[in-house]
XYZ file of C-alpha atoms in Angstrom:
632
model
C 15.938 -51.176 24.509
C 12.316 -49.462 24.214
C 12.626 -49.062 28.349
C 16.286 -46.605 27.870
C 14.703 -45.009 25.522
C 12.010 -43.482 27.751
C 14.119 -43.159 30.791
C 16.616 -41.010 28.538
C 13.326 -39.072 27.382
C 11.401 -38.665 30.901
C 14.062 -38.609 33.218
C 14.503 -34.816 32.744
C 11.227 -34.751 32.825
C 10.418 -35.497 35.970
C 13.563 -33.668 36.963
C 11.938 -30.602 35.919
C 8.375 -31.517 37.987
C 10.162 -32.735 40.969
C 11.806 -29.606 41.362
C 8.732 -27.283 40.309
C 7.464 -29.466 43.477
C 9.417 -27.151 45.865
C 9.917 -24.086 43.341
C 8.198 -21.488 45.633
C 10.245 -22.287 48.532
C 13.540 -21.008 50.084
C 16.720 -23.155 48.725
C 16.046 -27.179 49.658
C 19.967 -28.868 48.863
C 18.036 -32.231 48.013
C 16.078 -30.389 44.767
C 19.837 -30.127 43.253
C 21.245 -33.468 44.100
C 18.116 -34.879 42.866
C 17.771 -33.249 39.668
C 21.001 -33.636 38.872
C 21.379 -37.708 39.492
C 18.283 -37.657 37.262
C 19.739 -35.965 34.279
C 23.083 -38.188 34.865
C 20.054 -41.267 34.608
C 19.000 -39.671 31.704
C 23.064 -39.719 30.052
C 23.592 -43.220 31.421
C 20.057 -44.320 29.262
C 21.680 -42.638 26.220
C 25.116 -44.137 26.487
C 23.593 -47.483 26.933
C 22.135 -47.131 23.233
C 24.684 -45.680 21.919
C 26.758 -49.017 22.761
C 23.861 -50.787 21.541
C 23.465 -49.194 18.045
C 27.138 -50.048 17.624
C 26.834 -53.479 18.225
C 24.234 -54.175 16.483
C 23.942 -51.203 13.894
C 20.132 -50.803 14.047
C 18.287 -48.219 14.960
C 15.568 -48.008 18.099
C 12.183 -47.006 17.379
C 9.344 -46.354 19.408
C 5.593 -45.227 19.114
C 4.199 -43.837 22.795
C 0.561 -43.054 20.948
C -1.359 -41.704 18.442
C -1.091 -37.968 18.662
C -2.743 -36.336 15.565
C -5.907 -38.251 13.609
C -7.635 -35.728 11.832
C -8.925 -36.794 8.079
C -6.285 -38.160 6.539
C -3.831 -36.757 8.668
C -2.509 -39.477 11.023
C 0.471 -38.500 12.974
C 1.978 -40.611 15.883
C 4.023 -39.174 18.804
C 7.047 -41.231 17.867
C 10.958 -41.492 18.721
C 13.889 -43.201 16.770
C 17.427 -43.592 18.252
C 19.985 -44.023 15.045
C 23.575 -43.092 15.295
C 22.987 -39.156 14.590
C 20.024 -39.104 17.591
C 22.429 -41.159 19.712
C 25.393 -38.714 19.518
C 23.200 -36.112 19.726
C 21.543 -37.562 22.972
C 24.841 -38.352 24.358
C 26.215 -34.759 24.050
C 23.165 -33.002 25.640
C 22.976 -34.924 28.183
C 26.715 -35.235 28.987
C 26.774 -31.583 28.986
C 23.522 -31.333 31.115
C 25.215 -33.727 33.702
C 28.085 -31.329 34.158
C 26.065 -28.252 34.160
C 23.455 -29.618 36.659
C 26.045 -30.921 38.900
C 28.176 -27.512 38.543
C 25.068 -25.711 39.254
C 24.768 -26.816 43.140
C 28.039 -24.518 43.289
C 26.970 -21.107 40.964
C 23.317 -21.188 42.494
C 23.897 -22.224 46.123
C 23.345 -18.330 47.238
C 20.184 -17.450 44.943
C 16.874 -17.461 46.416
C 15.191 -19.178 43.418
C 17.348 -21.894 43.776
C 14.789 -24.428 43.399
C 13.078 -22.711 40.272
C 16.258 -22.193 38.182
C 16.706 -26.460 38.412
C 12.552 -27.104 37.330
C 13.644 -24.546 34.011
C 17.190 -26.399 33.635
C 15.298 -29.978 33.648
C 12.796 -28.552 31.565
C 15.224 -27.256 29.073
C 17.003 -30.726 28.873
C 13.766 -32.795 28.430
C 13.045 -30.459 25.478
C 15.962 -30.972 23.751
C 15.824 -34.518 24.026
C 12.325 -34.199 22.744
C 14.009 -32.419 19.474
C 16.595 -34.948 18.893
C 14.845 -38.207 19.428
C 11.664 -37.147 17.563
C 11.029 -39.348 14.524
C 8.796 -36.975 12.632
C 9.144 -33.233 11.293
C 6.518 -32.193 13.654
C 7.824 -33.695 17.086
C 10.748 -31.597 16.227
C 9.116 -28.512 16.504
C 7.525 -29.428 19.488
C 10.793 -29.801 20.890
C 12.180 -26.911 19.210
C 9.316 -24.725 20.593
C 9.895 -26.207 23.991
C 13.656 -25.253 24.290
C 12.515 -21.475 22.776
C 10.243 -21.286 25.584
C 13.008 -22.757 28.140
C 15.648 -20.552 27.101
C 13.136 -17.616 27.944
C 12.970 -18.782 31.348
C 16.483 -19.330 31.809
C 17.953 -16.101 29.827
C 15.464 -13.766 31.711
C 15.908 -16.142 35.227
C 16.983 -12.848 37.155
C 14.037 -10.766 35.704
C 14.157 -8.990 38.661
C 17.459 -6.889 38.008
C 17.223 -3.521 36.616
C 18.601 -2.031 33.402
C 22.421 -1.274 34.595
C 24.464 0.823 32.528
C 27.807 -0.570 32.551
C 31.707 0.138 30.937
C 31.899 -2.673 28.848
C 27.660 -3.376 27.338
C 24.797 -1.240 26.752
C 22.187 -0.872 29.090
C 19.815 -4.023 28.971
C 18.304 -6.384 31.868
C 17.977 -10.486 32.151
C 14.474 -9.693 30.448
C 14.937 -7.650 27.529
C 17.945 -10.194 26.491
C 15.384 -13.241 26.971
C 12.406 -10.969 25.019
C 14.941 -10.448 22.424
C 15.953 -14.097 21.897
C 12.422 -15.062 21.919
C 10.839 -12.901 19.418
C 13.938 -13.418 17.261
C 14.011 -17.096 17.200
C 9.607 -16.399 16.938
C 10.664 -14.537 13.715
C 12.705 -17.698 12.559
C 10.273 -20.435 13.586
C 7.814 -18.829 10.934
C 9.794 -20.362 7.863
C 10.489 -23.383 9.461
C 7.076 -23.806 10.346
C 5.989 -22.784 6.527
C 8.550 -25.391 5.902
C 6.834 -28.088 7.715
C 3.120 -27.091 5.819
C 4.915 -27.500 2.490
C 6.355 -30.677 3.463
C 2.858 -32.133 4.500
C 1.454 -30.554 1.742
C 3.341 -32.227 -0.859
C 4.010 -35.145 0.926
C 1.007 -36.005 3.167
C 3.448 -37.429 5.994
C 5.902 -35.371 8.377
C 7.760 -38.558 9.288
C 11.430 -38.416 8.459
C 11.557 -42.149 6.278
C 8.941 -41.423 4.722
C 9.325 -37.901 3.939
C 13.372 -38.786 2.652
C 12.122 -41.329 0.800
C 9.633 -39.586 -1.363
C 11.747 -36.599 -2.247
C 12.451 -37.765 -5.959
C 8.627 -36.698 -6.341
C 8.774 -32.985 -5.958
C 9.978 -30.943 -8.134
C 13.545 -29.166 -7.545
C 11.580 -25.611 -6.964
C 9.666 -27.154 -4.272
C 12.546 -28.749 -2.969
C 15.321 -25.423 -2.931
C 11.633 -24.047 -1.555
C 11.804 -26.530 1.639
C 15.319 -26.474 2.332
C 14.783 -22.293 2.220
C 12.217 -22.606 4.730
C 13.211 -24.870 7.079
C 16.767 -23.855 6.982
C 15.245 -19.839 8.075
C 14.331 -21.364 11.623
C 17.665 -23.180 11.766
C 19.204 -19.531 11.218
C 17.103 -18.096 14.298
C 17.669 -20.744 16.881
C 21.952 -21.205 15.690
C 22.157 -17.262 15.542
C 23.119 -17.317 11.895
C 23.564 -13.546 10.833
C 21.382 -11.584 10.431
C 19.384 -12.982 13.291
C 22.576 -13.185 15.721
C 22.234 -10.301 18.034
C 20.545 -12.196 20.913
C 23.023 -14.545 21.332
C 25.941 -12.018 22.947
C 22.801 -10.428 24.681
C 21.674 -14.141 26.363
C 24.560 -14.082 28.598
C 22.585 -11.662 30.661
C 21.331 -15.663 31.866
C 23.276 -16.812 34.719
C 26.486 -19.032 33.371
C 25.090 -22.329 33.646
C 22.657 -21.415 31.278
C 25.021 -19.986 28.987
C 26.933 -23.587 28.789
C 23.779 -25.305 28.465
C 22.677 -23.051 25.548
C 25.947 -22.239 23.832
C 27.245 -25.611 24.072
C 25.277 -28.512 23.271
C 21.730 -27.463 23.409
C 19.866 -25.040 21.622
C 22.099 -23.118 19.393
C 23.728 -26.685 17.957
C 19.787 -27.053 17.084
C 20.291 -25.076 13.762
C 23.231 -27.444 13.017
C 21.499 -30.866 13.611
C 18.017 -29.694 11.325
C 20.874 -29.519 8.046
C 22.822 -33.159 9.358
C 19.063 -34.594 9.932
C 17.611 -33.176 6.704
C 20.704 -34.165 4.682
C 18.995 -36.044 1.985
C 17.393 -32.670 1.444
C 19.883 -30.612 1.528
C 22.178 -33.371 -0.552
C 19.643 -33.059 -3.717
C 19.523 -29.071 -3.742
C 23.689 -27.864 -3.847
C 22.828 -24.729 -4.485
C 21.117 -24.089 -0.975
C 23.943 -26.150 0.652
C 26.707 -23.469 -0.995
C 24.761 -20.745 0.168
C 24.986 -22.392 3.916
C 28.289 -22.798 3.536
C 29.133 -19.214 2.524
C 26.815 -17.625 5.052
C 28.615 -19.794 7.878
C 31.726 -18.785 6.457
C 30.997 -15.147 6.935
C 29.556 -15.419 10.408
C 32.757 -17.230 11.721
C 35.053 -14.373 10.243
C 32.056 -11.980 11.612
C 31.977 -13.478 14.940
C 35.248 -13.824 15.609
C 36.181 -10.137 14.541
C 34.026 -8.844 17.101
C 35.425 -10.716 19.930
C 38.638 -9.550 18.821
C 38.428 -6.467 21.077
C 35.327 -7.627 23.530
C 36.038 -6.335 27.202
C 33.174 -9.124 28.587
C 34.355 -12.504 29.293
C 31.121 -14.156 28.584
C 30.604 -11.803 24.973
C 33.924 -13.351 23.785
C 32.992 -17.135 24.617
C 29.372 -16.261 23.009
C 30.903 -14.980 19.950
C 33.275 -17.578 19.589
C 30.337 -20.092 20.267
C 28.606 -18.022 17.297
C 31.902 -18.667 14.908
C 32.287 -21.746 15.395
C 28.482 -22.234 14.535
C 29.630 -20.836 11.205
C 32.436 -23.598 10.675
C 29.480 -26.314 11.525
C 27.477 -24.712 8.864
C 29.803 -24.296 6.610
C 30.916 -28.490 6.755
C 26.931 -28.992 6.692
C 26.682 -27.032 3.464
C 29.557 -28.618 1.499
C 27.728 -32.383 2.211
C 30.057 -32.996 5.111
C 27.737 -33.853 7.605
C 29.882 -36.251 9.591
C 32.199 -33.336 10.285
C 29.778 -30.863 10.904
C 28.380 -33.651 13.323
C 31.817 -34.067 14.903
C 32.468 -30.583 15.226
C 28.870 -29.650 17.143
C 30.295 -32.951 19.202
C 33.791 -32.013 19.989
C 32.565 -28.112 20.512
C 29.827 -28.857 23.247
C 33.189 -30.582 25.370
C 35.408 -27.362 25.583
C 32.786 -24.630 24.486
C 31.074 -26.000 28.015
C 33.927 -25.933 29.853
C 35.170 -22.227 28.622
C 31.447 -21.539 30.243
C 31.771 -23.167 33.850
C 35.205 -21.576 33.791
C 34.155 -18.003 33.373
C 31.642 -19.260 36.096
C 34.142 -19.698 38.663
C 35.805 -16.632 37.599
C 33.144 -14.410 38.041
C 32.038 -16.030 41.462
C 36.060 -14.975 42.262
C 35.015 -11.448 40.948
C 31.745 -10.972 42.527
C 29.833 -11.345 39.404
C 32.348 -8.733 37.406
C 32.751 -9.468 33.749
C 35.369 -6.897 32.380
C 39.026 -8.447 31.510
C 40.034 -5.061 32.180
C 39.563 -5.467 36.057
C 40.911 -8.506 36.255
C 44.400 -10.115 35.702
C 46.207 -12.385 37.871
C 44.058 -14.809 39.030
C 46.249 -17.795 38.227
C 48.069 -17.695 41.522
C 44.338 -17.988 43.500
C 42.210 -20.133 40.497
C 45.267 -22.767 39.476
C 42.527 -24.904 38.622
C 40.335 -23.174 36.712
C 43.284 -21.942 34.861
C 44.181 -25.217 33.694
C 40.851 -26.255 32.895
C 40.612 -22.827 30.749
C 43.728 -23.318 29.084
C 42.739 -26.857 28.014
C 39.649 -25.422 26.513
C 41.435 -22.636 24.532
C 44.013 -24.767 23.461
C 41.451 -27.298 21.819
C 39.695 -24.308 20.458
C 42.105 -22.878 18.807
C 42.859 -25.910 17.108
C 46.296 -27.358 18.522
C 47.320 -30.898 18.823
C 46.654 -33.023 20.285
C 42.876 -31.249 21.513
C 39.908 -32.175 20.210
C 39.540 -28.917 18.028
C 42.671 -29.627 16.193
C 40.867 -33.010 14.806
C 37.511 -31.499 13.881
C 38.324 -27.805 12.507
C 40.991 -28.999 10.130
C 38.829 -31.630 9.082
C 36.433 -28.923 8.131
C 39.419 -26.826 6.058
C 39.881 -30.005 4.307
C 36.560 -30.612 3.098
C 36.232 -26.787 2.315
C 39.715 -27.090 0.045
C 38.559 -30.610 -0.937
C 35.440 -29.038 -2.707
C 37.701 -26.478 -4.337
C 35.476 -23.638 -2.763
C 39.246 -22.043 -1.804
C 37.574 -18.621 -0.928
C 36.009 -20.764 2.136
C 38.167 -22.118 3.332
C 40.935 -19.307 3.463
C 38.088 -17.183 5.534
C 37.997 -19.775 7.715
C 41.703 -20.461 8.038
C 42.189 -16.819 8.622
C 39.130 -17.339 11.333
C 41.066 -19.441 12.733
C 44.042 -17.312 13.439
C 41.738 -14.747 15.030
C 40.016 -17.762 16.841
C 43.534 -18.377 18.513
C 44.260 -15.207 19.928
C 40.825 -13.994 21.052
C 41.042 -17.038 23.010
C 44.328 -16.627 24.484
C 43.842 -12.784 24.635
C 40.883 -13.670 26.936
C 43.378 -16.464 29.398
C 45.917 -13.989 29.592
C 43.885 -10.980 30.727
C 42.161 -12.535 33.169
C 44.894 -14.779 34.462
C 48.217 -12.912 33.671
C 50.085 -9.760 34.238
C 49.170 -7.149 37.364
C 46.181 -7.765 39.634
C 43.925 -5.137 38.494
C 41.129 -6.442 41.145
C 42.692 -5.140 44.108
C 40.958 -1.827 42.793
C 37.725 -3.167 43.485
C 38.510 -4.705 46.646
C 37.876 -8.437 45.196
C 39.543 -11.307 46.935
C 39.405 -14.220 44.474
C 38.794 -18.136 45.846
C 38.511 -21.011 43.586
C 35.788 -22.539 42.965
C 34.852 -25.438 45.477
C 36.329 -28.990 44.955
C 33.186 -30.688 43.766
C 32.896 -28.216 41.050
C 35.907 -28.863 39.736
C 35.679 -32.474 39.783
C 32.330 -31.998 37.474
C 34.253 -30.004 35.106
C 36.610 -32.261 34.770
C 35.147 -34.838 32.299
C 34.588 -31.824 29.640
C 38.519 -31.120 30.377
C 39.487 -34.728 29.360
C 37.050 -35.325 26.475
C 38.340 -31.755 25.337
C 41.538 -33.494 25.534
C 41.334 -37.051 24.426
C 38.141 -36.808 21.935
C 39.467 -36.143 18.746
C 41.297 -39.502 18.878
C 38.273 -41.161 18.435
C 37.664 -39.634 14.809
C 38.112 -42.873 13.311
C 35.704 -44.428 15.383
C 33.238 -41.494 14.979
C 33.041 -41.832 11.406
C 32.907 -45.108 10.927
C 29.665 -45.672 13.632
C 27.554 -42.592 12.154
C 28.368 -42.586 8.694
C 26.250 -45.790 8.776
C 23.333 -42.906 8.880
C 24.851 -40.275 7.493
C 26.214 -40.311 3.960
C 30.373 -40.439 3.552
C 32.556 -37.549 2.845
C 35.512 -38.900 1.354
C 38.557 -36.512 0.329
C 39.964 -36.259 -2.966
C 43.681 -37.972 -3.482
C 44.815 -34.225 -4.155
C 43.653 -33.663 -1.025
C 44.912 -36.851 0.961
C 48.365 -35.577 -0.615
C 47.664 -31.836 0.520
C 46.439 -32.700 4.038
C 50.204 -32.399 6.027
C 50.586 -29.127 4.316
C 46.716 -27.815 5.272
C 47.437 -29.148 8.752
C 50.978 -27.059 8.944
C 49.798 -23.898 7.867
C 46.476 -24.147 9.868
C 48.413 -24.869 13.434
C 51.305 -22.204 11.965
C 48.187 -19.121 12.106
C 46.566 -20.609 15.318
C 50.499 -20.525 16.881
C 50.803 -17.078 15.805
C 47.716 -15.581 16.946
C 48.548 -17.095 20.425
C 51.966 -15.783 20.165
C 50.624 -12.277 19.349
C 48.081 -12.862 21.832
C 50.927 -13.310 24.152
C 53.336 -10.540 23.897
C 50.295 -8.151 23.708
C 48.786 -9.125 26.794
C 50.540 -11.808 29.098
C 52.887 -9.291 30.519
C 49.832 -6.883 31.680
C 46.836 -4.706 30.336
C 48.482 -1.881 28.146
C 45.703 0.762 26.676
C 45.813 2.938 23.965
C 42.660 5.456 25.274
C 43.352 7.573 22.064
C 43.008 4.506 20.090
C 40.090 3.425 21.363
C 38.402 6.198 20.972
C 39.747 7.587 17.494
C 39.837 4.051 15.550
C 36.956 3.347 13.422
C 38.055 -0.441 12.678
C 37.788 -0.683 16.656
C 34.745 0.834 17.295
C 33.247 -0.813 14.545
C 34.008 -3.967 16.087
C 33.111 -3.100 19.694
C 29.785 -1.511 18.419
C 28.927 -5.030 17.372
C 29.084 -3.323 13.230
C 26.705 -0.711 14.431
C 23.985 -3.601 13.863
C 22.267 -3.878 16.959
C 21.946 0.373 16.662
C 20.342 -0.296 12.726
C 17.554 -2.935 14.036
C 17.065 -0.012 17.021
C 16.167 2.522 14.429
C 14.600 0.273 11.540
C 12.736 -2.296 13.159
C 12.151 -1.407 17.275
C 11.589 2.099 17.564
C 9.333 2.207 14.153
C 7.609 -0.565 15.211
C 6.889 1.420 19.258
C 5.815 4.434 17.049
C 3.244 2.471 15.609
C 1.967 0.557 18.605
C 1.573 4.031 20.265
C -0.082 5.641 17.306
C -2.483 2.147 16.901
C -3.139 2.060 20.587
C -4.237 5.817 20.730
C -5.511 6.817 17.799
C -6.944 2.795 17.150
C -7.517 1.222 20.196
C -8.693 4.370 22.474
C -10.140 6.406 19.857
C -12.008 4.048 17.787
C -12.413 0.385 19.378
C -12.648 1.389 22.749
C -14.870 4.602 21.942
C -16.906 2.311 19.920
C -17.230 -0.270 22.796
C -18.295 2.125 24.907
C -20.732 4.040 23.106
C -22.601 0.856 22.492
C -22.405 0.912 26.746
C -23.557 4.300 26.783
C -26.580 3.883 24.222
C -27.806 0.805 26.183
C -27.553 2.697 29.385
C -29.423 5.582 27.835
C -31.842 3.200 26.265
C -32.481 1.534 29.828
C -33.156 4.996 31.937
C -35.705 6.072 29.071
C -37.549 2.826 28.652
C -37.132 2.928 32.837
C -39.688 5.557 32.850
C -42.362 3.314 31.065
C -42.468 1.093 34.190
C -43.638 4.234 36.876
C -46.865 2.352 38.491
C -49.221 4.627 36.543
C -52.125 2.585 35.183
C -53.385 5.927 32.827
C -49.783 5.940 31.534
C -49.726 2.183 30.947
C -52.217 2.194 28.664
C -51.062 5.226 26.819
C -47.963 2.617 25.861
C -50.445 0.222 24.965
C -52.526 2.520 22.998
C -48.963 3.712 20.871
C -47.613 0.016 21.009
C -51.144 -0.976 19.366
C -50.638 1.465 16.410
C -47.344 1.197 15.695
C -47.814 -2.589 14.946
C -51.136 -1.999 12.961
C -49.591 0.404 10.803
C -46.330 -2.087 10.319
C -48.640 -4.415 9.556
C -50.507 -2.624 7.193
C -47.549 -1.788 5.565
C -46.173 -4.891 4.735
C -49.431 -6.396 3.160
C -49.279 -2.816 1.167
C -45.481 -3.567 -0.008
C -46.247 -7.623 -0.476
């Protein structure tokens, strides 16, 4: 098994080189059907061990060399395959498959085709790097990696110009990827002062061995850890108040918004609490605190996308709630269902993603529901596929979100935290109808698009055919719950439900499905039958423009943190740099130069004048001489 486990590791790897091979050149077809059968090498390797760690219920380990040896640190570059890495491996590169594939189609026109597929690869290889790690430190190798990656990707057009538009403010492909970087930078900080204090304490970053010794700190250092390390899973899963880049990323092209938002680097956040859970398990207090912060970023979230004109925003912001519901499972101790939540979200978040892809190829790249309306006649397809994903987002049998959100209501009324989980049942309501405000507006009611001359197409066959296994596991995965639990709770500890709540769970499940029914059924007599606006309201109404202003947030960290923070550069590099270190630097130039054209003139030819020098150079070191013996 050794041999899958580095195929499932390398093959995006050399995916990534293969296509940085050809990456200055014009578009070469082979680079994408290349990459892409690699990646779906890389998903066959992982489903081959995830059918072998059920069988036999042991986990894979290898060791591909020593990496660190420095006193009595000795750290090896090691990978372990249990039932949480093979899930994990299995979703990312499930997702990647579909998104590589789908990718021939959305990039067949761009010049860089052959560049965006090295940074896709890349991305993948660096995930799989995060997830298969064995040791605290391999992690952030990998988590590094996919920062760096998503920086590439996010800023890919870096090339387009600030363009003011209706529905965003003003910001280019690389301000959004500068933003995400420095953010999740900020993040990485505690995480990485999380990883010193581990070693510190511990002397080992390896997960047994670090899990295993945890009775021998004391609780502060432990609520101290679990602070730390959970800060950089709050910058890479978006976790307020470092969210703003997230709605900003889709500036990326949409492949790299499914990647991301999907499976990949935002579900990162999520997997550090399920991986860390014997951690998190002994400190409660930190776990309640996740809970309630991913509580209020679903409600947050999904309030904003409430009135979002941009069809990517809404998908990112829902991506960004349901983040909340995964952390909010996590930090109640029910890590399988946080686990099968990330799982079941990465199917139809994905697909929501590749949809909107072939919707704004039909649009000519436009974004704003307002323009568009319709489009089910021309994209029947991507319609369906669409509708799928909302329905099993919004929680309605038989989808896969019916299974994992109300298993995460359960375990937040199972723990009696009843302030939880009525946010997140009301979430869940809001969930429904931003979702099915967003299918209707772009699908239903009059053909706004004929305004901007648009002639939509659907999206060619072979694109649809790769979306399709994201439509059926959307579909069909939440049946496998059962199975689910029973294969990773071999890893992960059991979350069992109270007999109150065994009793209560027909009830939860009615009232959860009656709110996600009604905000579809709002959804749809508000917008199915065409786009009615209020111009008055939207200008007037402070609940709205709160919302559409994002909470004025992204305005505060303008004024607080980016323009204070310019001021000073400016004032440092002018009155610091150019005034003082650079004046400095090059007065020392200036008196060497000077030195050098006076001494200069010792060296005329003059024989009288060169023993004048020798004369003065005679009694200068007499005298110095004489003076020191004097002083001694």
């Amino acid at each position: 098994m050794e041999n899958y486990v580095y195929i499932a590791l390398f093959a995006p790897l050399v995916s990534s080189l293969f296509a940085a091979l050809f990456a200055q050149k014009p578009k070469i077809q082979l680079v994408g059907i290349v990459t892409s059968v690699l990646i779906i090498v890389s998903l066959l390797a992982s489903l081959t061990l995830l059918l072998h760690i059920e069988e036999t219920g042991k986990a894979v380990s290898v060791t591909l060399m020593d990496w660190i040896q420095a006193g009595d640190m000795d750290i090896k570059f090691g990978f372990t395959v249990d039932q949480v890495t093979a899930v994990m491996m299995s979703v990312v590169t499930l997702v990647s498959s579909v998104v590589h594939v789908y990718s021939n189609y959305y990039m067949e026109s761009d010049r860089s085709f052959n560049r965006f597929f090295s940074y896709l690869s890349a991305f993948v290889f660096s995930m799989m790097i995060l997830v298969m790690s064995d040791n605290f430190l391999g992690l952030f190798i990998g988590w590094e990696g996919v920062g760096v990656c998503s920086w590439l990707l996010i800023g890919f057009w870096y090339d387009k110009k600030d363009v003011t538009r209706d529905i965003n403010p003003s910001i280019s492909p690389s301000w959004a990827a500068n933003e995400a970087f420095i953010m999740n930078r900020i993040a990485d900080l505690g995480m990485l002062v999380g990883i010193f204090m581990i070693y510190w304490n511990l002397g080992t970053l390896k997960y047994s061995e670090v899990f295993a010794h945890l009775d021998t700190l004391s609780h502060g250092m432990l609520v101290g850890i679990g602070i730390a390390l959970f800060i950089g899973a709050m910058g890479k899963s978006a976790q307020f108040p470092l969210h703003t880049w997230l709605a900003d990323a889709m500036e990326g092209p949409t492949p790299v918004s499914a990647l991301i938002h999907a499976a990949t680097m935002v579900t990162a956040g999520v997997y550090l609490v399920i991986r860390a859970n014997p951690l998190y398990s002994q400190i409660p207090e930190v776990g309640y605190f996740i809970a309630v912060l991913g509580t209020f970023v679903a409600i947050f979230a999904a309030s904003m996308a409430l009135v979002n004109r941009d069809l990517k925003r809404v998908i990112a912001y829902s991506t960004l709630s349901q983040l909340g519901y995964m952390f909010a499972a996590a930090g109640l101790g029910a890590y399988w269902v946080a686990l099968f939540h990330l799982a079941a979200h990465a199917f139809f978040k994905a697909l929501l993603f590749v949809g909107a892809g072939n919707v704004m190829h039909a649009m000519h790249d436009e974004l704003d529901m307002f323009k568009m309306g319709g489009l089910k006649k021309q994209m029947k397809w991507t319609f369906l596929y669409m509708g799928v994903a909302s329905l099993a987002l919004s929680g309605i049998y038989p989808f896969a979100g019916f299974f994992s959100k109300d298993t995460i209501l359960e375990a937040a009324f199972n723990e009696h935290t009843y302030g939880i989980w009525f946010v997140l049942w009301f979430t869940a309501g809001l969930t429904a109808f931003y979702s099915f405000r967003q299918v209707f507006m772009v699908f239903f009611g009059d053909e706004r698009y004929h305004e901007l001359g648009v002639h939509p197409h659907e999206a060619k066959p072979y694109a649809l055919w790769a979306m399709a296994p994201l439509a059926v596991l959307a579909l069909i995965f939440g049946f496998f719950k059962e199975d689910f639990v029973e294969f990773v709770t071999k890893f992960l500890p059991a979350y069992e439900m109270s007999e109150h709540t065994e009793h209560m769970v027909w009830i939860l499940t009615i009232v959860t499905t009656a709110i996600a029914l009604t905000g579809i059924i709002i959804a749809y007599f508000k917008y199915s039958k065409g786009l009615k606006r209020n111009l008055e309201f939207e200008k007037k109404n402070k609940v709205y423009n709160l919302l559409i202003n994002q909470y004025y947030i992204p305005i505060l960290y303008e004024k607080t943190f980016s323009k204070p923070y310019k001021e000073l550069s400016e004032i440092a590099w002018k009155e610091i740099d150019m005034e003082i270190v650079d004046a400095g630097v090059d007065g020392i130039a200036k008196a060497v130069k000077v030195m050098g054209d006076e001494s200069r003139k010792m060296q005329n030819g003059n024989l009288s004048s060169y023993l004048k020098w020798m004369v003065a150079g005679f009694i200068i070191v007499t005298v110095v001489s004489l003076l020191t013996v004097v002083i001694k």
